[in-house]
Amino acid sequence: MPRFIIVFLLLVVACKPKGTPPPTPYGPVPTPAQLAWHRMETNAFIHFSINTFTDLEWGMGSEPESLFNPTQLDVKQWVSVLKGAGFKGIILTTKHHDGFCLWPSQYTSHSLRNSPYLGGKGDIVKALAEETRAAGLQFGIYVSPWDRNHAEYGKPTYITYYRNQLQELFNSYGPIFEMWFDGANGGDGYYGGANEKRSINGATYYDWPTTIAQVRKMNDQVIFFSDAGPSVRWVGNERGVAGLTNWNTISVDTLYAGKAGIEGLLNSGAEGGTSWIPAEVDVSIRPGWFYHAKEDSLVKTPQQLFDIYMSSVGRGSTLLLNVPPDRRGLIHERDAESLRQWRKLLDETFATNLAQFASVSASNVRGNDTTYRAGHLLDNDPDTYWAADEGVTTDTLNFIFNDNQRPKYVMLQEAIQFGQRVKSFEVQVLDGDWYTVGTGTTIGYKRILPIEQYGVLELRIIIKESLAAPVLSTVAFY
Ligand code: FUL
């Protein structure tokens, strides 16, 4: 080929306009570990300890280790029930407020080492961590900062004890995907025999920044839960209900775990908050967190669990559902059955995505570039997305079905790696005229909106307000 042709071709390639660059992230965005956590959607919580044998929710710390004696404990059963229900991770109460440890900690005698369980040779943290990972699920731990057994609680030496235990747990049982710092703190306790009330200053006593830095040295991917994050926040109630408006952002400057009066803020987050700290919805399948035989008839029904799924995952949060094993050391038949039927209900409800029968167009596409086309909303790929032009904050997405369809739910997802943006939207169907069948505020990782059911050929989603140009990865109809 003559040289001038080669030079010409090279010039053509060099001058070809490059595609439109991806959207600029707006505000705080999730870390890769937080993004992975969002995608887990549902995790299981396990409250199991000496309280299981005393019928208490909060042990005083004086309970003799001899009481801890599950006779048929089977972590394989736990994991198989929980995996069958679709959970992606399991978080275990390794130590609750009473201080009893489910692993043979070298820093205290108040553990299963001094119980009859397996002749003191058991290690439930190890057994569950291994079984969980063998099943392809992730393992997390709850380690209560408040310790009603420890003689030094309230003094700086207790903080050293607590940190030593975290070292033990992270080094022996990792990788740990999530670590739970409970906000309940201080009060009456056994405290090594002192039997008194001890109050601490929740804002300063634990010196969390140092503890967190120490844990991050052992595992820089771990998700820290507490009222104030730093990775995920409490949702402000234990009923399973995230805010209808649910920002993943919040400003933590004056927040700390256990601070009173912040439930509303935690429930809905803060528009324009300075950190990405999404809400986690923790709720129990029974009235209590620990197993009590008297609550066997009060296990939440599949429909109640479905409603909780809708008010947690369906509002952009992650669900952490507690399923407490009984005194045998097994998940009770009633809980297992309820979970099975719940899973069935979810699978049936979300079996057929009617979007497969639809085509979509958008009123605006970023740079008119096919990289950001509306078709990505329907391609089942969480990594592709539709985006509007910078500065365009109201848009209409138009869906045309190939045949009459009757969707009951609209599911939307923002591509949150670019930040959370949408502030209000509306769903309309065409039936001669356009009718509004549902309205919503924030979307975030996922929003499942129940809509008024109509037989429709054409439906549109109007994004009425957005903090920046909307970027959505998925729209689905069920
Ligand atoms: C609370 C604790 O006091 C409860 O016992 C339970 O562990 C719940 C998940 O967190 O703050």
Short mmCIF file of C-alpha atoms and ligand atoms in Angstrom, two decimals:
data_model
loop_
_atom_site.label_atom_id
_atom_site.label_comp_id
_atom_site.label_asym_id
_atom_site.label_seq_id
_atom_site.Cartn_x
_atom_site.Cartn_y
_atom_site.Cartn_z
CA MET A 1 0.00 0.00 0.00
CA PRO A 2 1.42 3.43 -0.95
CA ARG A 3 2.73 5.32 2.04
CA PHE A 4 0.38 8.33 1.61
CA ILE A 5 -2.64 6.01 1.87
CA ILE A 6 -1.33 4.55 5.10
CA VAL A 7 -0.76 8.05 6.50
CA PHE A 8 -4.26 9.06 5.40
CA LEU A 9 -5.85 6.02 7.10
CA LEU A 10 -3.93 6.70 10.31
CA LEU A 11 -5.16 10.29 10.24
CA VAL A 12 -8.76 9.16 9.77
CA VAL A 13 -8.50 6.84 12.78
CA ALA A 14 -6.83 9.54 14.92
CA CYS A 15 -9.42 12.19 14.04
CA LYS A 16 -12.50 9.97 14.46
CA PRO A 17 -14.51 11.60 17.25
CA LYS A 18 -14.17 9.59 20.47
CA GLY A 19 -17.39 8.45 22.15
CA THR A 20 -19.07 10.65 24.75
CA PRO A 21 -17.32 10.20 28.11
CA PRO A 22 -19.30 8.53 30.90
CA PRO A 23 -21.26 10.76 33.31
CA THR A 24 -19.30 12.55 36.01
CA PRO A 25 -20.12 11.03 39.40
CA TYR A 26 -22.51 13.20 41.40
CA GLY A 27 -21.82 13.61 45.12
CA PRO A 28 -20.56 10.65 47.19
CA VAL A 29 -20.47 7.26 45.48
CA PRO A 30 -20.24 3.72 46.91
CA THR A 31 -16.87 2.03 47.28
CA PRO A 32 -16.50 -1.24 45.36
CA ALA A 33 -17.15 -3.11 48.65
CA GLN A 34 -20.33 -1.09 49.26
CA LEU A 35 -21.49 -1.71 45.71
CA ALA A 36 -20.96 -5.45 46.19
CA TRP A 37 -22.90 -5.20 49.48
CA HIS A 38 -25.84 -3.47 47.73
CA ARG A 39 -25.94 -6.30 45.22
CA MET A 40 -26.28 -8.91 47.99
CA GLU A 41 -29.80 -7.50 48.70
CA THR A 42 -30.78 -9.99 51.46
CA ASN A 43 -28.64 -11.34 54.30
CA ALA A 44 -29.51 -13.42 57.35
CA PHE A 45 -28.82 -12.50 60.96
CA ILE A 46 -28.36 -15.20 63.58
CA HIS A 47 -28.93 -14.39 67.25
CA PHE A 48 -27.82 -17.41 69.20
CA SER A 49 -26.10 -17.41 72.58
CA ILE A 50 -26.59 -18.08 76.24
CA ASN A 51 -29.81 -16.01 76.03
CA THR A 52 -31.27 -18.87 74.01
CA PHE A 53 -31.05 -20.96 77.18
CA THR A 54 -32.18 -18.34 79.70
CA ASP A 55 -35.11 -17.06 77.64
CA LEU A 56 -33.73 -13.54 77.88
CA GLU A 57 -33.16 -10.91 75.23
CA TRP A 58 -30.42 -9.14 77.17
CA GLY A 59 -28.44 -11.34 79.59
CA MET A 60 -26.92 -9.62 82.64
CA GLY A 61 -23.49 -11.16 82.12
CA SER A 62 -23.74 -13.33 85.22
CA GLU A 63 -25.13 -16.42 83.46
CA PRO A 64 -23.06 -19.54 84.22
CA GLU A 65 -21.43 -21.02 81.10
CA SER A 66 -22.88 -24.40 82.09
CA LEU A 67 -26.26 -23.25 80.78
CA PHE A 68 -25.08 -23.23 77.19
CA ASN A 69 -25.85 -26.70 75.90
CA PRO A 70 -27.36 -27.13 72.43
CA THR A 71 -27.78 -30.87 71.93
CA GLN A 72 -28.35 -31.10 68.17
CA LEU A 73 -26.57 -28.02 66.89
CA ASP A 74 -26.12 -28.30 63.14
CA VAL A 75 -24.71 -25.34 61.22
CA LYS A 76 -25.30 -27.28 57.99
CA GLN A 77 -29.03 -27.08 58.68
CA TRP A 78 -28.78 -23.31 59.34
CA VAL A 79 -26.91 -22.68 56.12
CA SER A 80 -29.08 -24.93 54.02
CA VAL A 81 -32.29 -23.27 55.24
CA LEU A 82 -30.86 -19.77 54.78
CA LYS A 83 -29.31 -20.43 51.41
CA GLY A 84 -32.57 -21.96 50.25
CA ALA A 85 -34.30 -18.72 51.20
CA GLY A 86 -31.92 -16.81 48.93
CA PHE A 87 -29.73 -15.02 51.48
CA LYS A 88 -26.26 -14.11 50.24
CA GLY A 89 -24.57 -13.60 53.60
CA ILE A 90 -24.93 -14.69 57.24
CA ILE A 91 -24.06 -12.50 60.24
CA LEU A 92 -23.64 -14.26 63.61
CA THR A 93 -23.81 -12.77 67.12
CA THR A 94 -20.36 -13.95 68.20
CA LYS A 95 -20.81 -11.99 71.45
CA HIS A 96 -24.00 -10.28 72.61
CA HIS A 97 -24.36 -7.72 75.43
CA ASP A 98 -23.96 -10.47 78.10
CA GLY A 99 -20.39 -11.04 76.96
CA PHE A 100 -20.65 -14.81 76.34
CA CYS A 101 -18.42 -15.80 73.40
CA LEU A 102 -19.34 -18.39 70.77
CA TRP A 103 -15.65 -18.98 70.08
CA PRO A 104 -12.99 -20.10 72.57
CA SER A 105 -11.50 -16.63 73.05
CA GLN A 106 -8.12 -16.63 74.79
CA TYR A 107 -9.04 -13.33 76.49
CA THR A 108 -11.94 -14.54 78.63
CA SER A 109 -13.21 -17.65 80.33
CA HIS A 110 -16.80 -16.57 79.63
CA SER A 111 -17.21 -18.63 76.45
CA LEU A 112 -18.36 -22.00 75.18
CA ARG A 113 -14.95 -23.36 76.26
CA ASN A 114 -16.45 -23.64 79.76
CA SER A 115 -19.79 -25.01 78.65
CA PRO A 116 -20.95 -28.61 78.28
CA TYR A 117 -21.34 -28.11 74.53
CA LEU A 118 -19.00 -30.63 72.84
CA GLY A 119 -17.19 -30.98 76.14
CA GLY A 120 -15.91 -27.41 75.84
CA LYS A 121 -14.19 -28.18 72.52
CA GLY A 122 -16.75 -26.47 70.29
CA ASP A 123 -16.21 -23.36 68.18
CA ILE A 124 -19.46 -22.18 66.61
CA VAL A 125 -17.90 -19.14 64.93
CA LYS A 126 -15.44 -21.39 63.12
CA ALA A 127 -18.02 -24.02 62.21
CA LEU A 128 -20.48 -21.48 60.82
CA ALA A 129 -17.81 -19.44 59.01
CA GLU A 130 -16.59 -22.57 57.23
CA GLU A 131 -20.04 -23.89 56.39
CA THR A 132 -21.21 -20.50 55.14
CA ARG A 133 -18.27 -20.10 52.81
CA ALA A 134 -18.48 -23.72 51.63
CA ALA A 135 -22.04 -22.91 50.51
CA GLY A 136 -20.80 -19.88 48.55
CA LEU A 137 -22.24 -17.34 51.01
CA GLN A 138 -20.40 -14.60 52.88
CA PHE A 139 -19.79 -14.58 56.60
CA GLY A 140 -20.16 -11.61 58.94
CA ILE A 141 -19.96 -11.00 62.67
CA TYR A 142 -21.79 -9.06 65.37
CA VAL A 143 -19.53 -8.28 68.34
CA SER A 144 -21.32 -6.26 71.01
CA PRO A 145 -19.26 -3.32 72.25
CA TRP A 146 -21.34 -3.29 75.43
CA ASP A 147 -20.21 -6.20 77.63
CA ARG A 148 -22.14 -6.79 80.86
CA ASN A 149 -19.83 -9.58 81.92
CA HIS A 150 -16.49 -7.82 81.73
CA ALA A 151 -15.11 -6.39 84.97
CA GLU A 152 -13.36 -3.53 83.18
CA TYR A 153 -16.30 -2.33 81.10
CA GLY A 154 -16.33 1.46 81.23
CA LYS A 155 -12.52 1.71 81.64
CA PRO A 156 -9.92 2.07 78.87
CA THR A 157 -8.64 -1.48 79.54
CA TYR A 158 -11.93 -2.89 78.28
CA ILE A 159 -11.34 -1.21 74.90
CA THR A 160 -8.05 -3.11 74.65
CA TYR A 161 -9.95 -6.32 75.44
CA TYR A 162 -12.54 -5.53 72.77
CA ARG A 163 -9.85 -4.81 70.18
CA ASN A 164 -7.99 -8.01 71.08
CA GLN A 165 -11.16 -9.95 70.46
CA LEU A 166 -11.60 -8.29 67.08
CA GLN A 167 -8.02 -9.29 66.20
CA GLU A 168 -8.84 -12.85 67.19
CA LEU A 169 -12.04 -12.94 65.16
CA PHE A 170 -10.67 -11.30 62.02
CA ASN A 171 -7.46 -13.30 62.03
CA SER A 172 -9.04 -16.68 62.75
CA TYR A 173 -12.35 -16.55 60.95
CA GLY A 174 -11.96 -14.16 58.03
CA PRO A 175 -12.66 -13.03 55.41
CA ILE A 176 -15.52 -11.24 57.11
CA PHE A 177 -17.78 -9.24 54.81
CA GLU A 178 -19.64 -7.23 57.45
CA MET A 179 -19.00 -6.26 61.03
CA TRP A 180 -21.84 -5.11 63.26
CA PHE A 181 -21.27 -2.48 65.95
CA ASP A 182 -24.42 -2.32 68.00
CA GLY A 183 -25.54 1.01 69.37
CA ALA A 184 -27.03 -0.33 72.66
CA ASN A 185 -24.67 0.78 75.36
CA GLY A 186 -24.11 1.01 79.06
CA GLY A 187 -26.44 0.38 81.98
CA ASP A 188 -26.89 -2.34 84.56
CA GLY A 189 -24.66 -5.36 84.46
CA TYR A 190 -22.78 -8.03 86.33
CA TYR A 191 -19.38 -6.51 85.40
CA GLY A 192 -17.26 -9.21 87.00
CA GLY A 193 -19.38 -9.25 90.13
CA ALA A 194 -19.70 -5.50 90.70
CA ASN A 195 -23.41 -5.67 89.81
CA GLU A 196 -23.85 -2.00 89.17
CA LYS A 197 -24.92 0.53 86.61
CA ARG A 198 -22.17 1.86 84.35
CA SER A 199 -22.67 4.73 81.95
CA ILE A 200 -20.29 5.55 79.17
CA ASN A 201 -20.05 8.47 76.79
CA GLY A 202 -21.11 6.88 73.50
CA ALA A 203 -19.47 9.63 71.47
CA THR A 204 -16.00 9.13 72.90
CA TYR A 205 -15.57 5.98 75.01
CA TYR A 206 -14.96 3.47 72.22
CA ASP A 207 -12.66 5.67 70.10
CA TRP A 208 -14.10 4.03 66.99
CA PRO A 209 -11.71 5.62 64.48
CA THR A 210 -8.79 3.74 66.05
CA THR A 211 -10.70 0.44 66.23
CA ILE A 212 -11.89 0.76 62.66
CA ALA A 213 -8.40 1.56 61.40
CA GLN A 214 -7.10 -1.50 63.23
CA VAL A 215 -9.74 -3.75 61.68
CA ARG A 216 -9.15 -2.29 58.22
CA LYS A 217 -5.51 -3.30 58.50
CA MET A 218 -6.70 -6.89 58.75
CA ASN A 219 -9.48 -6.54 56.17
CA ASP A 220 -9.81 -3.41 54.08
CA GLN A 221 -12.97 -4.64 52.37
CA VAL A 222 -15.08 -5.08 55.50
CA ILE A 223 -18.43 -3.28 55.68
CA PHE A 224 -18.88 -1.60 59.09
CA PHE A 225 -22.42 -1.29 60.36
CA SER A 226 -23.34 1.22 63.04
CA ASP A 227 -25.84 4.07 63.33
CA ALA A 228 -23.18 6.30 61.90
CA GLY A 229 -21.54 3.86 59.47
CA PRO A 230 -18.83 4.28 58.31
CA SER A 231 -20.02 1.80 55.66
CA VAL A 232 -23.72 1.20 56.30
CA ARG A 233 -26.20 2.73 58.73
CA TRP A 234 -29.07 1.53 60.89
CA VAL A 235 -32.47 2.20 59.32
CA GLY A 236 -33.82 3.72 62.55
CA ASN A 237 -36.34 0.99 63.47
CA GLU A 238 -36.50 -2.77 63.96
CA ARG A 239 -39.79 -3.21 62.08
CA GLY A 240 -38.27 -3.79 58.67
CA VAL A 241 -39.21 -0.45 57.15
CA ALA A 242 -36.90 1.84 55.20
CA GLY A 243 -38.00 5.36 54.34
CA LEU A 244 -40.16 5.79 51.24
CA THR A 245 -37.61 8.46 50.51
CA ASN A 246 -34.31 6.76 51.09
CA TRP A 247 -31.05 8.56 50.37
CA ASN A 248 -27.87 6.53 50.57
CA THR A 249 -26.13 9.69 51.62
CA ILE A 250 -25.85 11.20 55.07
CA SER A 251 -23.55 13.64 56.88
CA VAL A 252 -21.86 11.97 59.82
CA ASP A 253 -20.11 14.89 61.47
CA THR A 254 -22.28 14.82 64.60
CA LEU A 255 -23.51 11.22 64.44
CA TYR A 256 -22.33 8.32 66.57
CA ALA A 257 -23.67 4.86 67.33
CA GLY A 258 -26.35 4.95 69.99
CA LYS A 259 -27.08 8.67 69.75
CA ALA A 260 -30.72 9.27 70.62
CA GLY A 261 -33.27 11.06 68.46
CA ILE A 262 -31.78 10.37 65.04
CA GLU A 263 -34.16 7.61 63.93
CA GLY A 264 -35.91 9.78 61.34
CA LEU A 265 -32.66 10.91 59.80
CA LEU A 266 -31.36 7.33 59.67
CA ASN A 267 -34.62 6.17 58.11
CA SER A 268 -34.51 8.47 55.11
CA GLY A 269 -30.88 9.56 54.91
CA ALA A 270 -30.07 13.09 53.81
CA GLU A 271 -30.31 14.59 50.36
CA GLY A 272 -26.91 16.11 49.72
CA GLY A 273 -25.30 14.18 52.60
CA THR A 274 -21.52 14.12 52.48
CA SER A 275 -20.91 10.35 52.77
CA TRP A 276 -22.29 7.26 51.04
CA ILE A 277 -23.75 5.29 53.99
CA PRO A 278 -26.78 3.27 52.87
CA ALA A 279 -29.41 1.98 55.29
CA GLU A 280 -29.52 -1.66 56.33
CA VAL A 281 -32.91 -2.98 57.46
CA ASP A 282 -32.49 -5.33 60.44
CA VAL A 283 -35.61 -7.11 61.63
CA SER A 284 -36.40 -10.46 63.24
CA ILE A 285 -38.62 -13.23 61.90
CA ARG A 286 -39.97 -13.47 65.48
CA PRO A 287 -40.89 -10.74 67.99
CA GLY A 288 -37.58 -11.27 69.82
CA TRP A 289 -34.03 -11.43 68.50
CA PHE A 290 -33.31 -14.64 70.41
CA TYR A 291 -35.35 -17.85 70.30
CA HIS A 292 -38.19 -18.20 72.82
CA ALA A 293 -40.50 -21.22 72.65
CA LYS A 294 -43.43 -18.98 73.57
CA GLU A 295 -42.97 -17.16 70.26
CA ASP A 296 -43.29 -20.27 68.10
CA SER A 297 -46.77 -19.19 67.08
CA LEU A 298 -45.60 -15.67 66.29
CA VAL A 299 -43.18 -16.43 63.46
CA LYS A 300 -43.79 -13.90 60.68
CA THR A 301 -45.88 -15.29 57.84
CA PRO A 302 -44.60 -15.49 54.26
CA GLN A 303 -46.83 -12.52 53.41
CA GLN A 304 -45.40 -10.45 56.29
CA LEU A 305 -41.90 -11.31 55.12
CA PHE A 306 -42.88 -10.34 51.59
CA ASP A 307 -44.12 -6.96 52.84
CA ILE A 308 -40.81 -6.49 54.67
CA TYR A 309 -38.93 -7.33 51.49
CA MET A 310 -40.92 -4.64 49.70
CA SER A 311 -40.27 -2.04 52.41
CA SER A 312 -36.54 -2.83 52.53
CA VAL A 313 -35.07 -4.15 49.28
CA GLY A 314 -37.99 -2.55 47.45
CA ARG A 315 -36.94 0.82 48.88
CA GLY A 316 -33.29 0.60 48.01
CA SER A 317 -31.98 -0.96 51.22
CA THR A 318 -30.44 -4.31 52.08
CA LEU A 319 -32.51 -6.63 54.28
CA LEU A 320 -30.86 -8.30 57.27
CA LEU A 321 -33.43 -10.81 58.50
CA ASN A 322 -32.83 -12.45 61.86
CA VAL A 323 -33.56 -16.18 62.17
CA PRO A 324 -32.66 -17.37 65.68
CA PRO A 325 -31.89 -21.07 66.20
CA ASP A 326 -33.65 -22.81 69.08
CA ARG A 327 -32.31 -24.62 72.15
CA ARG A 328 -31.59 -27.74 70.13
CA GLY A 329 -29.31 -25.60 68.00
CA LEU A 330 -31.55 -25.85 64.94
CA ILE A 331 -33.64 -23.37 62.99
CA HIS A 332 -37.15 -24.21 64.13
CA GLU A 333 -39.46 -25.95 61.66
CA ARG A 334 -41.90 -23.03 61.68
CA ASP A 335 -39.24 -20.49 60.76
CA ALA A 336 -37.86 -22.79 58.06
CA GLU A 337 -41.31 -23.28 56.56
CA SER A 338 -42.11 -19.59 56.60
CA LEU A 339 -38.83 -18.85 54.83
CA ARG A 340 -39.53 -21.53 52.21
CA GLN A 341 -42.96 -20.11 51.43
CA TRP A 342 -41.59 -16.57 51.40
CA ARG A 343 -39.01 -17.57 48.81
CA LYS A 344 -41.75 -19.18 46.74
CA LEU A 345 -43.83 -16.00 46.92
CA LEU A 346 -40.88 -13.89 45.79
CA ASP A 347 -40.01 -16.27 42.96
CA GLU A 348 -43.60 -16.36 41.75
CA THR A 349 -44.12 -12.60 41.97
CA PHE A 350 -40.92 -11.76 40.14
CA ALA A 351 -40.88 -14.76 37.78
CA THR A 352 -41.69 -12.98 34.52
CA ASN A 353 -40.20 -9.64 33.65
CA LEU A 354 -42.70 -8.14 31.24
CA ALA A 355 -40.01 -5.79 29.97
CA GLN A 356 -38.94 -8.62 27.67
CA PHE A 357 -42.11 -7.83 25.70
CA ALA A 358 -41.37 -4.11 25.53
CA SER A 359 -39.29 -1.66 23.56
CA VAL A 360 -38.08 1.56 25.13
CA SER A 361 -37.11 5.07 24.08
CA ALA A 362 -35.92 8.04 26.09
CA SER A 363 -36.60 11.74 25.61
CA ASN A 364 -32.88 12.39 25.96
CA VAL A 365 -29.78 10.24 25.55
CA ARG A 366 -26.36 11.39 26.64
CA GLY A 367 -24.46 12.75 23.62
CA ASN A 368 -26.96 10.85 21.43
CA ASP A 369 -24.44 8.09 21.91
CA THR A 370 -25.63 4.47 21.68
CA THR A 371 -23.35 3.63 24.63
CA TYR A 372 -26.02 5.29 26.81
CA ARG A 373 -29.12 4.20 24.90
CA ALA A 374 -32.37 3.45 26.68
CA GLY A 375 -32.23 -0.14 25.45
CA HIS A 376 -29.71 -0.82 28.21
CA LEU A 377 -32.53 -0.54 30.72
CA LEU A 378 -33.93 -3.81 29.41
CA ASP A 379 -30.76 -5.84 28.76
CA ASN A 380 -30.50 -7.52 32.20
CA ASP A 381 -26.93 -6.30 32.54
CA PRO A 382 -26.39 -4.33 35.79
CA ASP A 383 -23.24 -2.76 34.37
CA THR A 384 -24.82 -1.07 31.36
CA TYR A 385 -27.02 1.99 31.74
CA TRP A 386 -29.04 4.71 30.11
CA ALA A 387 -27.89 8.26 30.86
CA ALA A 388 -29.20 11.69 29.98
CA ASP A 389 -27.14 14.68 28.95
CA GLU A 390 -25.35 16.61 31.67
CA GLY A 391 -27.78 19.22 33.01
CA VAL A 392 -30.93 17.43 31.80
CA THR A 393 -32.81 16.52 34.96
CA THR A 394 -36.32 15.77 33.72
CA ASP A 395 -36.85 12.91 31.29
CA THR A 396 -39.46 10.57 29.95
CA LEU A 397 -38.88 6.89 29.31
CA ASN A 398 -41.47 5.43 26.98
CA PHE A 399 -42.25 1.72 26.91
CA ILE A 400 -44.34 0.01 24.24
CA PHE A 401 -45.44 -3.58 24.84
CA ASN A 402 -45.99 -6.00 21.95
CA ASP A 403 -49.30 -7.04 23.46
CA ASN A 404 -51.59 -5.99 26.28
CA GLN A 405 -49.78 -6.47 29.62
CA ARG A 406 -50.93 -5.93 33.24
CA PRO A 407 -47.87 -5.03 35.31
CA LYS A 408 -48.36 -4.88 39.06
CA TYR A 409 -44.89 -3.67 39.97
CA VAL A 410 -42.34 -1.41 38.35
CA MET A 411 -38.75 -2.03 39.37
CA LEU A 412 -36.14 0.67 38.77
CA GLN A 413 -32.43 0.79 39.49
CA GLU A 414 -30.03 3.70 39.34
CA ALA A 415 -26.45 3.07 38.26
CA ILE A 416 -25.33 4.14 41.73
CA GLN A 417 -21.64 4.00 40.86
CA PHE A 418 -22.38 7.51 39.54
CA GLY A 419 -24.10 8.60 42.76
CA GLN A 420 -27.76 8.78 43.73
CA ARG A 421 -29.69 11.32 41.67
CA VAL A 422 -33.40 10.80 41.12
CA LYS A 423 -35.64 12.71 43.52
CA SER A 424 -39.10 12.10 42.16
CA PHE A 425 -40.76 10.12 39.40
CA GLU A 426 -44.15 9.08 38.17
CA VAL A 427 -45.47 6.08 36.26
CA GLN A 428 -48.26 6.63 33.72
CA VAL A 429 -50.19 4.30 31.45
CA LEU A 430 -51.93 5.13 28.20
CA ASP A 431 -55.62 4.30 28.17
CA GLY A 432 -57.04 6.83 25.75
CA ASP A 433 -55.35 9.44 27.91
CA TRP A 434 -52.33 9.17 30.22
CA TYR A 435 -53.14 8.06 33.78
CA THR A 436 -50.82 8.17 36.73
CA VAL A 437 -50.65 4.70 38.33
CA GLY A 438 -47.80 5.26 40.75
CA THR A 439 -45.48 7.92 42.13
CA GLY A 440 -42.17 7.64 43.88
CA THR A 441 -39.37 9.77 45.23
CA THR A 442 -35.87 8.29 45.46
CA ILE A 443 -34.74 5.18 43.56
CA GLY A 444 -31.15 4.37 44.56
CA TYR A 445 -29.90 0.80 44.17
CA LYS A 446 -33.44 -0.54 43.67
CA ARG A 447 -37.02 0.68 43.92
CA ILE A 448 -39.97 -1.68 43.50
CA LEU A 449 -43.10 0.40 43.14
CA PRO A 450 -46.54 -1.24 43.32
CA ILE A 451 -48.76 0.38 40.68
CA GLU A 452 -52.45 0.46 40.00
CA GLN A 453 -53.06 -2.41 37.58
CA TYR A 454 -54.23 -1.67 34.04
CA GLY A 455 -54.11 -3.66 30.83
CA VAL A 456 -51.61 -1.55 28.87
CA LEU A 457 -49.80 -1.34 25.58
CA GLU A 458 -47.92 1.83 26.43
CA LEU A 459 -46.44 3.03 29.70
CA ARG A 460 -44.11 5.85 30.58
CA ILE A 461 -41.89 6.78 33.46
CA ILE A 462 -41.47 10.49 33.96
CA ILE A 463 -38.46 11.56 35.94
CA LYS A 464 -39.72 14.79 37.40
CA GLU A 465 -36.78 15.86 39.48
CA SER A 466 -33.20 14.71 39.71
CA LEU A 467 -30.13 16.19 41.43
CA ALA A 468 -28.15 15.62 38.24
CA ALA A 469 -28.77 13.94 34.88
CA PRO A 470 -30.39 10.56 35.64
CA VAL A 471 -28.39 7.39 35.08
CA LEU A 472 -30.48 4.22 35.31
CA SER A 473 -29.31 0.65 34.77
CA THR A 474 -32.59 -1.26 34.86
CA VAL A 475 -36.35 -0.96 34.50
CA ALA A 476 -38.46 -4.08 34.90
CA PHE A 477 -42.19 -4.83 35.08
CA TYR A 478 -43.83 -7.73 36.94
C1 FUL B 1 -30.03 -4.17 69.35
C2 FUL B 1 -29.68 -5.12 70.47
O1 FUL B 1 -29.84 -4.51 71.72
C3 FUL B 1 -30.61 -6.30 70.30
O2 FUL B 1 -30.50 -7.23 71.33
C4 FUL B 1 -30.29 -6.94 68.95
O3 FUL B 1 -28.99 -7.49 68.99
C5 FUL B 1 -30.40 -5.90 67.84
C6 FUL B 1 -29.99 -6.43 66.49
O4 FUL B 1 -29.65 -4.77 68.13
O5 FUL B 1 -29.48 -2.93 69.49
#
